[in-house]
Each structure stands twice: as C-alpha cells, then as structure tokens.
C-alpha cells in the first residue's frame, strides 16, 4: 500500500494505492485535477504517509498511474520481499516511479540479514543463490 496527499491549486486530497481507476478519477475530480481518461494522470505530492521510504516523492509531480502499478506490485510481496524492496530504495539516487517499479522486479537480489547468529551460513546461502 502507498498512502500520499496530492494537491491541485488550493485543493488537497489523500490517496491510498492501489486504487481502482474509477475511484482515482473520482478523487481527482474532487480537486479539479482531471486531465482526461487517456492522459497519464500526474499530481503534485505534498505528503508521503506510507511507506516513509518513498519520501523522495514529496514536493514533486508523480505519475499516479505508475504509483498505482507500483502499489499493486508491492501488494504481492511477502514480508521478506517487502524488506528487500525498502532497502533497495535507499540505494537508488533520486528514483523516478519507473525506477521504483523496476526495483520490484529485481529486489530479490538484495540480501537482508535479520539473524546475525550464523553469518557464515547467511553468506553461503547468498553466494549459492
């Protein structure tokens, strides 16, 4: 799930992704930000509530269709993949929504160590996989 606040002129609204296309357009209509059904929807992000690791989206325009797709990808993660993704975000310099989506397809290459009792086994497991 991704939860943000967007602004259009003097109007702001909270959005939670993933979201259906109809609900997204209804929310955008509330703040008079509809660009047309065929146009990629973008909006100025004023706040990132969840996950905090996506704070780089704050104070810039974001493609809402891409954020929706990213949230759907994140929704399919188990807890380990989710941790890998969040750690991977920290290694990206000023990522775009497309960069974040691409990361969802390769975050399994990131090793997250949660048990430090047998580092040799963790290293061997990482090396073998």
CSV table of N, CA, C and O in Angstrom, one decimal:
chain,number,residue,atom,x,y,z
A,1,UNK,N,0.8,-1.2,0.0
A,1,UNK,CA,0.0,0.0,0.0
A,1,UNK,C,0.9,1.2,0.0
A,1,UNK,O,1.9,1.3,0.6
A,2,UNK,N,0.4,2.2,-0.7
A,2,UNK,CA,1.1,3.6,-0.7
A,2,UNK,C,0.0,4.6,-0.3
A,2,UNK,O,-1.1,4.6,-0.9
A,3,UNK,N,0.4,5.5,0.6
A,3,UNK,CA,-0.6,6.5,1.0
A,3,UNK,C,0.1,7.8,0.9
A,3,UNK,O,1.1,8.1,1.5
A,4,UNK,N,-0.5,8.7,0.1
A,4,UNK,CA,0.0,10.1,-0.1
A,4,UNK,C,-1.0,11.1,-0.1
A,4,UNK,O,-2.2,10.8,-0.1
A,5,UNK,N,-0.6,12.4,-0.1
A,5,UNK,CA,-1.5,13.5,-0.2
A,5,UNK,C,-1.1,14.3,-1.4
A,5,UNK,O,0.1,14.5,-1.6
A,6,UNK,N,-2.0,14.6,-2.3
A,6,UNK,CA,-1.7,15.4,-3.5
A,6,UNK,C,-2.5,16.7,-3.5
A,6,UNK,O,-3.5,16.9,-2.8
A,7,UNK,N,-1.9,17.7,-4.3
A,7,UNK,CA,-2.5,19.0,-4.4
A,7,UNK,C,-2.7,19.4,-5.8
A,7,UNK,O,-1.9,19.1,-6.7
A,8,UNK,N,-3.8,20.1,-6.0
A,8,UNK,CA,-4.1,20.8,-7.3
A,8,UNK,C,-4.6,22.2,-6.9
A,8,UNK,O,-5.7,22.3,-6.3
A,9,UNK,N,-3.9,23.2,-7.3
A,9,UNK,CA,-4.2,24.6,-6.9
A,9,UNK,C,-4.3,24.7,-5.4
A,9,UNK,O,-3.4,24.3,-4.7
A,10,UNK,N,-5.5,25.0,-4.8
A,10,UNK,CA,-5.7,25.2,-3.4
A,10,UNK,C,-6.4,23.9,-2.8
A,10,UNK,O,-6.7,24.0,-1.6
A,11,UNK,N,-6.5,22.9,-3.6
A,11,UNK,CA,-7.3,21.7,-3.1
A,11,UNK,C,-6.3,20.6,-2.8
A,11,UNK,O,-5.4,20.3,-3.6
A,12,UNK,N,-6.5,19.9,-1.7
A,12,UNK,CA,-5.6,18.7,-1.4
A,12,UNK,C,-6.5,17.5,-1.0
A,12,UNK,O,-7.7,17.7,-0.6
A,13,UNK,N,-6.0,16.3,-1.3
A,13,UNK,CA,-6.7,15.1,-1.0
A,13,UNK,C,-5.8,14.0,-0.7
A,13,UNK,O,-4.7,14.0,-1.3
A,14,UNK,N,-6.2,13.1,0.1
A,14,UNK,CA,-5.4,11.9,0.4
A,14,UNK,C,-5.7,10.8,-0.6
A,14,UNK,O,-6.9,10.6,-0.9
A,15,UNK,N,-4.7,10.0,-1.0
A,15,UNK,CA,-5.0,8.9,-1.9
A,15,UNK,C,-4.3,7.7,-1.3
A,15,UNK,O,-3.2,7.8,-0.8
A,16,UNK,N,-4.9,6.5,-1.4
A,16,UNK,CA,-4.3,5.3,-1.0
A,16,UNK,C,-4.3,4.3,-2.2
A,16,UNK,O,-5.3,4.1,-2.8
A,17,UNK,N,-3.1,3.9,-2.5
A,17,UNK,CA,-2.9,3.0,-3.7
A,17,UNK,C,-2.7,1.6,-3.1
A,17,UNK,O,-2.1,1.4,-2.1
A,18,UNK,N,-3.0,0.5,-3.8
A,18,UNK,CA,-3.7,0.6,-5.1
A,18,UNK,C,-5.1,1.1,-5.0
A,18,UNK,O,-5.8,0.9,-4.0
A,19,UNK,N,-5.6,1.6,-6.1
A,19,UNK,CA,-6.9,2.2,-6.2
A,19,UNK,C,-7.5,1.9,-7.6
A,19,UNK,O,-6.8,1.8,-8.6
A,20,UNK,N,-8.8,1.7,-7.6
A,20,UNK,CA,-9.4,1.4,-9.0
A,20,UNK,C,-9.4,2.7,-9.8
A,20,UNK,O,-9.3,3.8,-9.3
A,21,UNK,N,-9.4,2.5,-11.1
A,21,UNK,CA,-9.4,3.7,-12.0
A,21,UNK,C,-10.6,4.6,-11.7
A,21,UNK,O,-10.4,5.8,-11.7
A,22,UNK,N,-11.7,4.0,-11.5
A,22,UNK,CA,-12.9,4.9,-11.3
A,22,UNK,C,-12.8,5.7,-10.0
A,22,UNK,O,-13.1,6.9,-10.0
A,23,UNK,N,-12.3,5.1,-8.9
A,23,UNK,CA,-12.1,5.8,-7.7
A,23,UNK,C,-11.0,6.9,-7.8
A,23,UNK,O,-11.2,7.9,-7.3
A,24,UNK,N,-10.0,6.5,-8.6
A,24,UNK,CA,-8.9,7.5,-8.8
A,24,UNK,C,-9.5,8.8,-9.5
A,24,UNK,O,-9.2,9.9,-9.1
A,25,UNK,N,-10.2,8.5,-10.6
A,25,UNK,CA,-10.8,9.7,-11.3
A,25,UNK,C,-11.8,10.5,-10.5
A,25,UNK,O,-11.9,11.7,-10.5
A,26,UNK,N,-12.5,9.8,-9.6
A,26,UNK,CA,-13.5,10.5,-8.7
A,26,UNK,C,-12.7,11.3,-7.7
A,26,UNK,O,-13.1,12.5,-7.5
A,27,UNK,N,-11.6,10.8,-7.2
A,27,UNK,CA,-10.8,11.6,-6.2
A,27,UNK,C,-10.2,12.8,-6.9
A,27,UNK,O,-10.2,13.9,-6.4
A,28,UNK,N,-9.7,12.6,-8.1
A,28,UNK,CA,-9.1,13.7,-8.9
A,28,UNK,C,-10.1,14.8,-9.2
A,28,UNK,O,-9.8,15.9,-9.2
A,29,UNK,N,-11.3,14.3,-9.5
A,29,UNK,CA,-12.4,15.3,-9.8
A,29,UNK,C,-12.7,16.1,-8.6
A,29,UNK,O,-13.1,17.3,-8.8
A,30,UNK,N,-12.6,15.6,-7.4
A,30,UNK,CA,-12.9,16.4,-6.2
A,30,UNK,C,-11.9,17.6,-6.1
A,30,UNK,O,-12.3,18.6,-5.5
A,31,UNK,N,-10.7,17.5,-6.6
A,31,UNK,CA,-9.8,18.6,-6.5
A,31,UNK,C,-9.6,19.2,-7.9
A,31,UNK,O,-8.6,20.0,-8.1
A,32,UNK,N,-10.5,18.9,-8.8
A,32,UNK,CA,-10.4,19.5,-10.2
A,32,UNK,C,-9.1,19.3,-10.9
A,32,UNK,O,-8.5,20.2,-11.4
A,33,UNK,N,-8.6,18.0,-10.8
A,33,UNK,CA,-7.4,17.7,-11.4
A,33,UNK,C,-7.5,16.6,-12.5
A,33,UNK,O,-6.5,15.9,-12.8
A,34,UNK,N,-8.6,16.5,-13.2
A,34,UNK,CA,-8.8,15.5,-14.2
A,34,UNK,C,-8.1,16.0,-15.5
A,34,UNK,O,-8.4,17.2,-15.9
A,35,UNK,N,-7.3,15.2,-16.1
A,35,UNK,CA,-6.6,15.6,-17.4
A,35,UNK,C,-7.2,14.8,-18.6
A,35,UNK,O,-6.8,15.0,-19.7
A,36,UNK,N,-8.2,13.9,-18.3
A,36,UNK,CA,-8.8,13.1,-19.4
A,36,UNK,C,-8.4,11.7,-19.2
A,36,UNK,O,-7.4,11.3,-18.7
A,37,UNK,N,-9.4,10.8,-19.6
A,37,UNK,CA,-9.2,9.4,-19.4
A,37,UNK,C,-8.0,8.8,-20.0
A,37,UNK,O,-7.4,7.9,-19.5
A,38,UNK,N,-7.6,9.3,-21.2
A,38,UNK,CA,-6.4,8.8,-21.9
A,38,UNK,C,-5.1,9.4,-21.5
A,38,UNK,O,-4.1,8.9,-21.9
A,39,UNK,N,-5.1,10.5,-20.8
A,39,UNK,CA,-3.9,11.2,-20.5
A,39,UNK,C,-3.3,10.5,-19.2
A,39,UNK,O,-4.1,10.2,-18.3
A,40,UNK,N,-2.0,10.4,-19.1
A,40,UNK,CA,-1.4,9.9,-17.9
A,40,UNK,C,-1.6,10.9,-16.7
A,40,UNK,O,-1.4,12.1,-16.9
A,41,UNK,N,-2.2,10.5,-15.6
A,41,UNK,CA,-2.5,11.4,-14.6
A,41,UNK,C,-1.3,11.6,-13.7
A,41,UNK,O,-0.6,10.7,-13.3
A,42,UNK,N,-1.0,12.9,-13.5
A,42,UNK,CA,0.1,13.3,-12.6
A,42,UNK,C,-0.4,14.3,-11.6
A,42,UNK,O,-1.4,15.0,-11.9
A,43,UNK,N,0.2,14.4,-10.5
A,43,UNK,CA,-0.2,15.3,-9.4
A,43,UNK,C,0.9,15.7,-8.6
A,43,UNK,O,1.9,14.9,-8.5
A,44,UNK,N,0.8,16.8,-7.9
A,44,UNK,CA,1.9,17.3,-7.0
A,44,UNK,C,1.7,16.6,-5.7
A,44,UNK,O,0.7,16.7,-5.1
A,45,UNK,N,2.7,15.9,-5.2
A,45,UNK,CA,2.6,15.2,-3.9
A,45,UNK,C,3.1,16.1,-2.8
A,45,UNK,O,4.2,16.6,-2.9
A,46,UNK,N,2.3,16.3,-1.9
A,46,UNK,CA,2.6,17.2,-0.7
A,46,UNK,C,3.0,16.4,0.5
A,46,UNK,O,3.7,17.0,1.4
A,47,UNK,N,2.6,15.2,0.6
A,47,UNK,CA,3.0,14.4,1.7
A,47,UNK,C,3.0,12.9,1.4
A,47,UNK,O,2.2,12.4,0.5
A,48,UNK,N,3.9,12.2,2.0
A,48,UNK,CA,4.0,10.7,1.8
A,48,UNK,C,3.8,10.1,3.2
A,48,UNK,O,4.6,10.3,4.1
A,49,UNK,N,2.7,9.4,3.4
A,49,UNK,CA,2.4,8.9,4.7
A,49,UNK,C,3.0,7.5,4.9
A,49,UNK,O,3.5,7.1,5.9
A,50,UNK,N,2.8,6.7,3.8
A,50,UNK,CA,3.3,5.3,3.9
A,50,UNK,C,3.7,4.8,2.5
A,50,UNK,O,3.0,5.0,1.6
A,51,UNK,N,4.7,4.0,2.4
A,51,UNK,CA,5.8,3.9,3.4
A,51,UNK,C,6.7,5.1,3.4
A,51,UNK,O,6.8,5.8,2.3
A,52,UNK,N,7.3,5.4,4.5
A,52,UNK,CA,8.1,6.6,4.6
A,52,UNK,C,9.3,6.5,3.7
A,52,UNK,O,9.8,7.6,3.3
A,53,UNK,N,9.7,5.3,3.3
A,53,UNK,CA,10.9,5.2,2.4
A,53,UNK,C,10.6,5.8,1.0
A,53,UNK,O,11.6,6.0,0.2
A,54,UNK,N,9.4,6.1,0.7
A,54,UNK,CA,9.0,6.8,-0.6
A,54,UNK,C,9.0,8.3,-0.4
A,54,UNK,O,8.4,9.0,-1.3
A,55,UNK,N,9.6,8.8,0.6
A,55,UNK,CA,9.5,10.2,0.9
A,55,UNK,C,10.1,11.1,-0.3
A,55,UNK,O,9.9,12.3,-0.4
A,56,UNK,N,10.9,10.4,-1.1
A,56,UNK,CA,11.5,11.2,-2.3
A,56,UNK,C,10.4,11.7,-3.2
A,56,UNK,O,10.7,12.5,-4.1
A,57,UNK,N,9.2,11.1,-3.1
A,57,UNK,CA,8.1,11.6,-4.0
A,57,UNK,C,7.5,12.9,-3.5
A,57,UNK,O,6.8,13.6,-4.3
A,58,UNK,N,7.8,13.3,-2.3
A,58,UNK,CA,7.3,14.5,-1.7
A,58,UNK,C,7.8,15.7,-2.4
A,58,UNK,O,9.0,15.8,-2.8
A,59,UNK,N,6.9,16.7,-2.6
A,59,UNK,CA,7.3,18.0,-3.2
A,59,UNK,C,7.7,17.9,-4.6
A,59,UNK,O,8.6,18.6,-5.1
A,60,UNK,N,7.1,17.0,-5.4
A,60,UNK,CA,7.3,16.9,-6.8
A,60,UNK,C,6.1,16.3,-7.5
A,60,UNK,O,5.2,15.7,-6.8
A,61,UNK,N,6.0,16.4,-8.8
A,61,UNK,CA,4.9,15.7,-9.5
A,61,UNK,C,5.2,14.2,-9.7
A,61,UNK,O,6.4,13.9,-9.9
A,62,UNK,N,4.2,13.4,-9.5
A,62,UNK,CA,4.3,12.0,-9.6
A,62,UNK,C,3.2,11.5,-10.6
A,62,UNK,O,2.1,12.0,-10.6
A,63,UNK,N,3.6,10.5,-11.3
A,63,UNK,CA,2.7,9.8,-12.2
A,63,UNK,C,1.8,8.9,-11.4
A,63,UNK,O,2.3,7.9,-10.9
A,64,UNK,N,0.5,9.2,-11.3
A,64,UNK,CA,-0.4,8.4,-10.4
A,64,UNK,C,-0.6,7.0,-11.0
A,64,UNK,O,-0.8,6.0,-10.2
A,65,UNK,N,-0.7,6.8,-12.3
A,65,UNK,CA,-0.9,5.5,-12.9
A,65,UNK,C,0.3,4.6,-12.5
A,65,UNK,O,0.2,3.4,-12.2
A,66,UNK,N,1.5,5.2,-12.6
A,66,UNK,CA,2.7,4.4,-12.2
A,66,UNK,C,2.8,4.1,-10.7
A,66,UNK,O,3.1,3.0,-10.3
A,67,UNK,N,2.3,5.0,-9.9
A,67,UNK,CA,2.2,4.7,-8.4
A,67,UNK,C,1.2,3.6,-8.2
A,67,UNK,O,1.4,2.8,-7.3
A,68,UNK,N,0.1,3.6,-8.9
A,68,UNK,CA,-0.9,2.6,-8.7
A,68,UNK,C,-0.3,1.2,-9.1
A,68,UNK,O,-0.5,0.3,-8.4
A,69,UNK,N,0.4,1.2,-10.2
A,69,UNK,CA,1.1,-0.1,-10.6
A,69,UNK,C,2.1,-0.5,-9.6
A,69,UNK,O,2.2,-1.7,-9.2
A,70,UNK,N,2.9,0.4,-9.1
A,70,UNK,CA,3.9,0.1,-8.0
A,70,UNK,C,3.2,-0.5,-6.8
A,70,UNK,O,3.7,-1.5,-6.2
A,71,UNK,N,2.1,0.1,-6.4
A,71,UNK,CA,1.4,-0.4,-5.2
A,71,UNK,C,0.9,-1.8,-5.4
A,71,UNK,O,0.9,-2.6,-4.5
A,72,UNK,N,0.4,-2.1,-6.6
A,72,UNK,CA,-0.1,-3.4,-6.9
A,72,UNK,C,1.1,-4.4,-6.9
A,72,UNK,O,0.9,-5.5,-6.4
A,73,UNK,N,2.3,-4.0,-7.4
A,73,UNK,CA,3.4,-4.9,-7.3
A,73,UNK,C,3.8,-5.1,-5.8
A,73,UNK,O,4.1,-6.2,-5.4
A,74,UNK,N,3.8,-4.0,-5.0
A,74,UNK,CA,4.2,-4.1,-3.6
A,74,UNK,C,3.2,-5.0,-2.9
A,74,UNK,O,3.6,-5.7,-1.9
A,75,UNK,N,1.9,-5.0,-3.3
A,75,UNK,CA,0.9,-5.8,-2.6
A,75,UNK,C,1.2,-7.3,-2.7
A,75,UNK,O,0.8,-8.0,-1.8
A,76,UNK,N,1.9,-7.7,-3.7
A,76,UNK,CA,2.2,-9.1,-3.9
A,76,UNK,C,3.4,-9.6,-3.2
A,76,UNK,O,3.7,-10.8,-3.1
A,77,UNK,N,4.1,-8.7,-2.5
A,77,UNK,CA,5.3,-9.1,-1.8
A,77,UNK,C,5.0,-9.8,-0.5
A,77,UNK,O,4.0,-9.5,0.2
A,78,UNK,N,5.9,-10.8,-0.2
A,78,UNK,CA,5.8,-11.3,1.2
A,78,UNK,C,6.7,-10.4,2.1
A,78,UNK,O,7.3,-9.4,1.6
A,79,UNK,N,6.7,-10.6,3.4
A,79,UNK,CA,7.4,-9.7,4.2
A,79,UNK,C,8.9,-9.6,3.9
A,79,UNK,O,9.5,-8.5,4.0
A,80,UNK,N,9.5,-10.7,3.4
A,80,UNK,CA,10.9,-10.6,3.1
A,80,UNK,C,11.2,-9.8,1.8
A,80,UNK,O,12.1,-9.0,1.8
A,81,UNK,N,10.4,-10.0,0.8
A,81,UNK,CA,10.5,-9.2,-0.4
A,81,UNK,C,10.2,-7.7,-0.1
A,81,UNK,O,10.9,-6.8,-0.7
A,82,UNK,N,9.3,-7.4,0.8
A,82,UNK,CA,9.0,-6.0,1.1
A,82,UNK,C,10.2,-5.4,1.7
A,82,UNK,O,10.6,-4.3,1.4
A,83,UNK,N,10.9,-6.1,2.7
A,83,UNK,CA,12.1,-5.6,3.3
A,83,UNK,C,13.2,-5.4,2.2
A,83,UNK,O,13.9,-4.3,2.3
A,84,UNK,N,13.3,-6.3,1.3
A,84,UNK,CA,14.4,-6.1,0.3
A,84,UNK,C,14.1,-4.9,-0.6
A,84,UNK,O,15.0,-4.2,-0.9
A,85,UNK,N,12.8,-4.7,-0.9
A,85,UNK,CA,12.4,-3.5,-1.7
A,85,UNK,C,12.7,-2.2,-1.0
A,85,UNK,O,13.4,-1.3,-1.5
A,86,UNK,N,12.4,-2.2,0.3
A,86,UNK,CA,12.6,-0.9,1.1
A,86,UNK,C,14.1,-0.6,1.2
A,86,UNK,O,14.5,0.5,1.1
A,87,UNK,N,14.9,-1.7,1.4
A,87,UNK,CA,16.4,-1.5,1.5
A,87,UNK,C,16.9,-1.0,0.1
A,87,UNK,O,17.7,-0.2,0.0
A,88,UNK,N,16.4,-1.6,-1.0
A,88,UNK,CA,16.8,-1.3,-2.3
A,88,UNK,C,16.5,0.2,-2.6
A,88,UNK,O,17.3,0.8,-3.3
A,89,UNK,N,15.4,0.7,-2.1
A,89,UNK,CA,15.1,2.1,-2.4
A,89,UNK,C,16.2,3.0,-1.9
A,89,UNK,O,16.6,4.0,-2.5
A,90,UNK,N,16.8,2.7,-0.8
A,90,UNK,CA,17.9,3.5,-0.2
A,90,UNK,C,19.1,3.6,-1.0
A,90,UNK,O,20.0,4.5,-0.9
A,91,UNK,N,19.3,2.6,-2.0
A,91,UNK,CA,20.5,2.6,-2.8
A,91,UNK,C,20.3,3.3,-4.1
A,91,UNK,O,21.2,3.5,-4.9
A,92,UNK,N,19.0,3.8,-4.4
A,92,UNK,CA,18.7,4.5,-5.6
A,92,UNK,C,18.9,6.0,-5.4
A,92,UNK,O,18.5,6.5,-4.4
A,93,UNK,N,19.5,6.7,-6.4
A,93,UNK,CA,19.7,8.1,-6.3
A,93,UNK,C,18.5,8.8,-7.0
A,93,UNK,O,18.4,8.6,-8.2
A,94,UNK,N,17.7,9.5,-6.3
A,94,UNK,CA,16.6,10.3,-6.8
A,94,UNK,C,15.8,9.5,-7.8
A,94,UNK,O,15.6,9.8,-9.0
A,95,UNK,N,15.2,8.4,-7.3
A,95,UNK,CA,14.5,7.5,-8.2
A,95,UNK,C,13.2,8.0,-8.7
A,95,UNK,O,12.5,8.8,-8.0
A,96,UNK,N,12.8,7.7,-9.9
A,96,UNK,CA,11.5,8.0,-10.5
A,96,UNK,C,10.6,6.9,-10.2
A,96,UNK,O,11.0,5.8,-9.7
A,97,UNK,N,9.3,7.0,-10.5
A,97,UNK,CA,8.4,6.0,-10.3
A,97,UNK,C,8.8,4.7,-11.1
A,97,UNK,O,8.6,3.6,-10.7
A,98,UNK,N,9.3,5.0,-12.3
A,98,UNK,CA,9.7,3.8,-13.2
A,98,UNK,C,10.9,3.1,-12.5
A,98,UNK,O,11.0,1.9,-12.6
A,99,UNK,N,11.8,3.8,-11.9
A,99,UNK,CA,12.9,3.2,-11.2
A,99,UNK,C,12.4,2.3,-10.1
A,99,UNK,O,12.9,1.2,-9.9
A,100,UNK,N,11.4,2.8,-9.4
A,100,UNK,CA,10.9,2.0,-8.2
A,100,UNK,C,10.2,0.8,-8.7
A,100,UNK,O,10.3,-0.3,-8.2
A,101,UNK,N,9.4,0.9,-9.9
A,101,UNK,CA,8.8,-0.3,-10.5
A,101,UNK,C,9.8,-1.3,-10.9
A,101,UNK,O,9.7,-2.5,-10.6
A,102,UNK,N,10.9,-0.8,-11.5
A,102,UNK,CA,12.0,-1.7,-12.0
A,102,UNK,C,12.6,-2.5,-10.8
A,102,UNK,O,12.9,-3.7,-10.9
A,103,UNK,N,12.7,-1.8,-9.7
A,103,UNK,CA,13.3,-2.4,-8.5
A,103,UNK,C,12.4,-3.5,-8.0
A,103,UNK,O,12.9,-4.5,-7.5
A,104,UNK,N,11.1,-3.4,-8.2
A,104,UNK,CA,10.2,-4.5,-7.7
A,104,UNK,C,10.5,-5.8,-8.4
A,104,UNK,O,10.2,-6.9,-7.9
A,105,UNK,N,11.1,-5.7,-9.6
A,105,UNK,CA,11.4,-6.9,-10.4
A,105,UNK,C,12.8,-7.5,-10.1
A,105,UNK,O,13.0,-8.7,-10.5
A,106,UNK,N,13.6,-6.8,-9.3
A,106,UNK,CA,14.9,-7.3,-9.1
A,106,UNK,C,15.3,-7.2,-7.6
A,106,UNK,O,16.5,-7.4,-7.3
A,107,UNK,N,14.4,-6.9,-6.7
A,107,UNK,CA,14.8,-6.8,-5.3
A,107,UNK,C,15.2,-8.1,-4.6
A,107,UNK,O,15.9,-8.0,-3.6
A,108,UNK,N,14.9,-9.2,-5.2
A,108,UNK,CA,15.3,-10.5,-4.7
A,108,UNK,C,16.8,-10.7,-4.7
A,108,UNK,O,17.3,-11.5,-4.0
A,109,UNK,N,17.5,-9.8,-5.4
A,109,UNK,CA,19.0,-9.9,-5.5
A,109,UNK,C,19.6,-9.2,-4.2
A,109,UNK,O,20.8,-9.2,-4.1
A,110,UNK,N,18.8,-8.6,-3.4
A,110,UNK,CA,19.2,-7.8,-2.2
A,110,UNK,C,19.1,-8.8,-1.0
A,110,UNK,O,18.1,-9.4,-0.8
A,111,UNK,N,20.2,-8.9,-0.3
A,111,UNK,CA,20.2,-9.7,0.9
A,111,UNK,C,19.9,-8.9,2.1
A,111,UNK,O,20.6,-7.9,2.4
A,112,UNK,N,18.9,-9.3,2.9
A,112,UNK,CA,18.6,-8.7,4.1
A,112,UNK,C,18.9,-9.7,5.3
A,112,UNK,O,18.3,-10.8,5.3
A,113,UNK,N,19.8,-9.3,6.1
A,113,UNK,CA,20.2,-10.2,7.2
A,113,UNK,C,19.4,-9.8,8.5
A,113,UNK,O,19.5,-8.6,8.9
A,114,UNK,N,18.6,-10.7,9.0
A,114,UNK,CA,17.8,-10.4,10.2
A,114,UNK,C,18.3,-11.2,11.4
A,114,UNK,O,18.1,-10.9,12.5
A,115,UNK,N,19.0,-12.3,11.1
A,115,UNK,CA,19.6,-13.2,12.2
A,115,UNK,C,21.1,-13.2,12.0
A,115,UNK,O,21.7,-13.7,11.1
A,116,UNK,N,21.8,-12.6,13.0
A,116,UNK,CA,23.2,-12.4,12.9
A,116,UNK,C,24.0,-13.6,13.7
A,116,UNK,O,25.2,-13.5,13.8
A,117,UNK,N,23.2,-14.6,14.1
A,117,UNK,CA,23.9,-15.6,14.9
A,117,UNK,C,24.8,-16.5,14.0
A,117,UNK,O,25.7,-17.2,14.5
A,118,UNK,N,24.5,-16.7,12.7
A,118,UNK,CA,25.4,-17.5,11.8
A,118,UNK,C,25.6,-16.8,10.5
A,118,UNK,O,25.0,-17.1,9.5
A,119,UNK,N,26.5,-15.8,10.5
A,119,UNK,CA,26.8,-15.0,9.3
A,119,UNK,C,27.4,-15.8,8.2
A,119,UNK,O,27.2,-15.6,7.0
A,120,UNK,N,28.2,-16.9,8.6
A,120,UNK,CA,28.8,-17.7,7.6
A,120,UNK,C,27.7,-18.4,6.7
A,120,UNK,O,27.8,-18.5,5.5
A,121,UNK,N,26.7,-18.9,7.4
A,121,UNK,CA,25.6,-19.6,6.7
A,121,UNK,C,24.8,-18.6,5.8
A,121,UNK,O,24.5,-19.0,4.7
A,122,UNK,N,24.6,-17.4,6.3
A,122,UNK,CA,23.9,-16.4,5.5
A,122,UNK,C,24.7,-16.1,4.3
A,122,UNK,O,24.2,-16.0,3.2
A,123,UNK,N,26.0,-15.9,4.4
A,123,UNK,CA,26.9,-15.5,3.3
A,123,UNK,C,26.9,-16.7,2.3
A,123,UNK,O,26.8,-16.4,1.1
A,124,UNK,N,27.0,-17.9,2.8
A,124,UNK,CA,27.0,-19.1,1.9
A,124,UNK,C,25.7,-19.2,1.1
A,124,UNK,O,25.6,-19.4,-0.1
A,125,UNK,N,24.6,-19.0,1.8
A,125,UNK,CA,23.2,-19.0,1.2
A,125,UNK,C,23.1,-17.9,0.1
A,125,UNK,O,22.6,-18.2,-1.0
A,126,UNK,N,23.6,-16.7,0.4
A,126,UNK,CA,23.5,-15.6,-0.5
A,126,UNK,C,24.4,-16.0,-1.8
A,126,UNK,O,24.0,-15.7,-2.9
A,127,UNK,N,25.6,-16.5,-1.5
A,127,UNK,CA,26.5,-16.8,-2.6
A,127,UNK,C,26.0,-17.9,-3.5
A,127,UNK,O,26.1,-17.8,-4.7
A,128,UNK,N,25.3,-18.9,-2.9
A,128,UNK,CA,24.8,-20.0,-3.7
A,128,UNK,C,23.5,-19.7,-4.5
A,128,UNK,O,23.2,-20.3,-5.5
A,129,UNK,N,22.8,-18.7,-4.0
A,129,UNK,CA,21.6,-18.4,-4.6
A,129,UNK,C,21.8,-17.2,-5.5
A,129,UNK,O,21.5,-16.7,-6.3
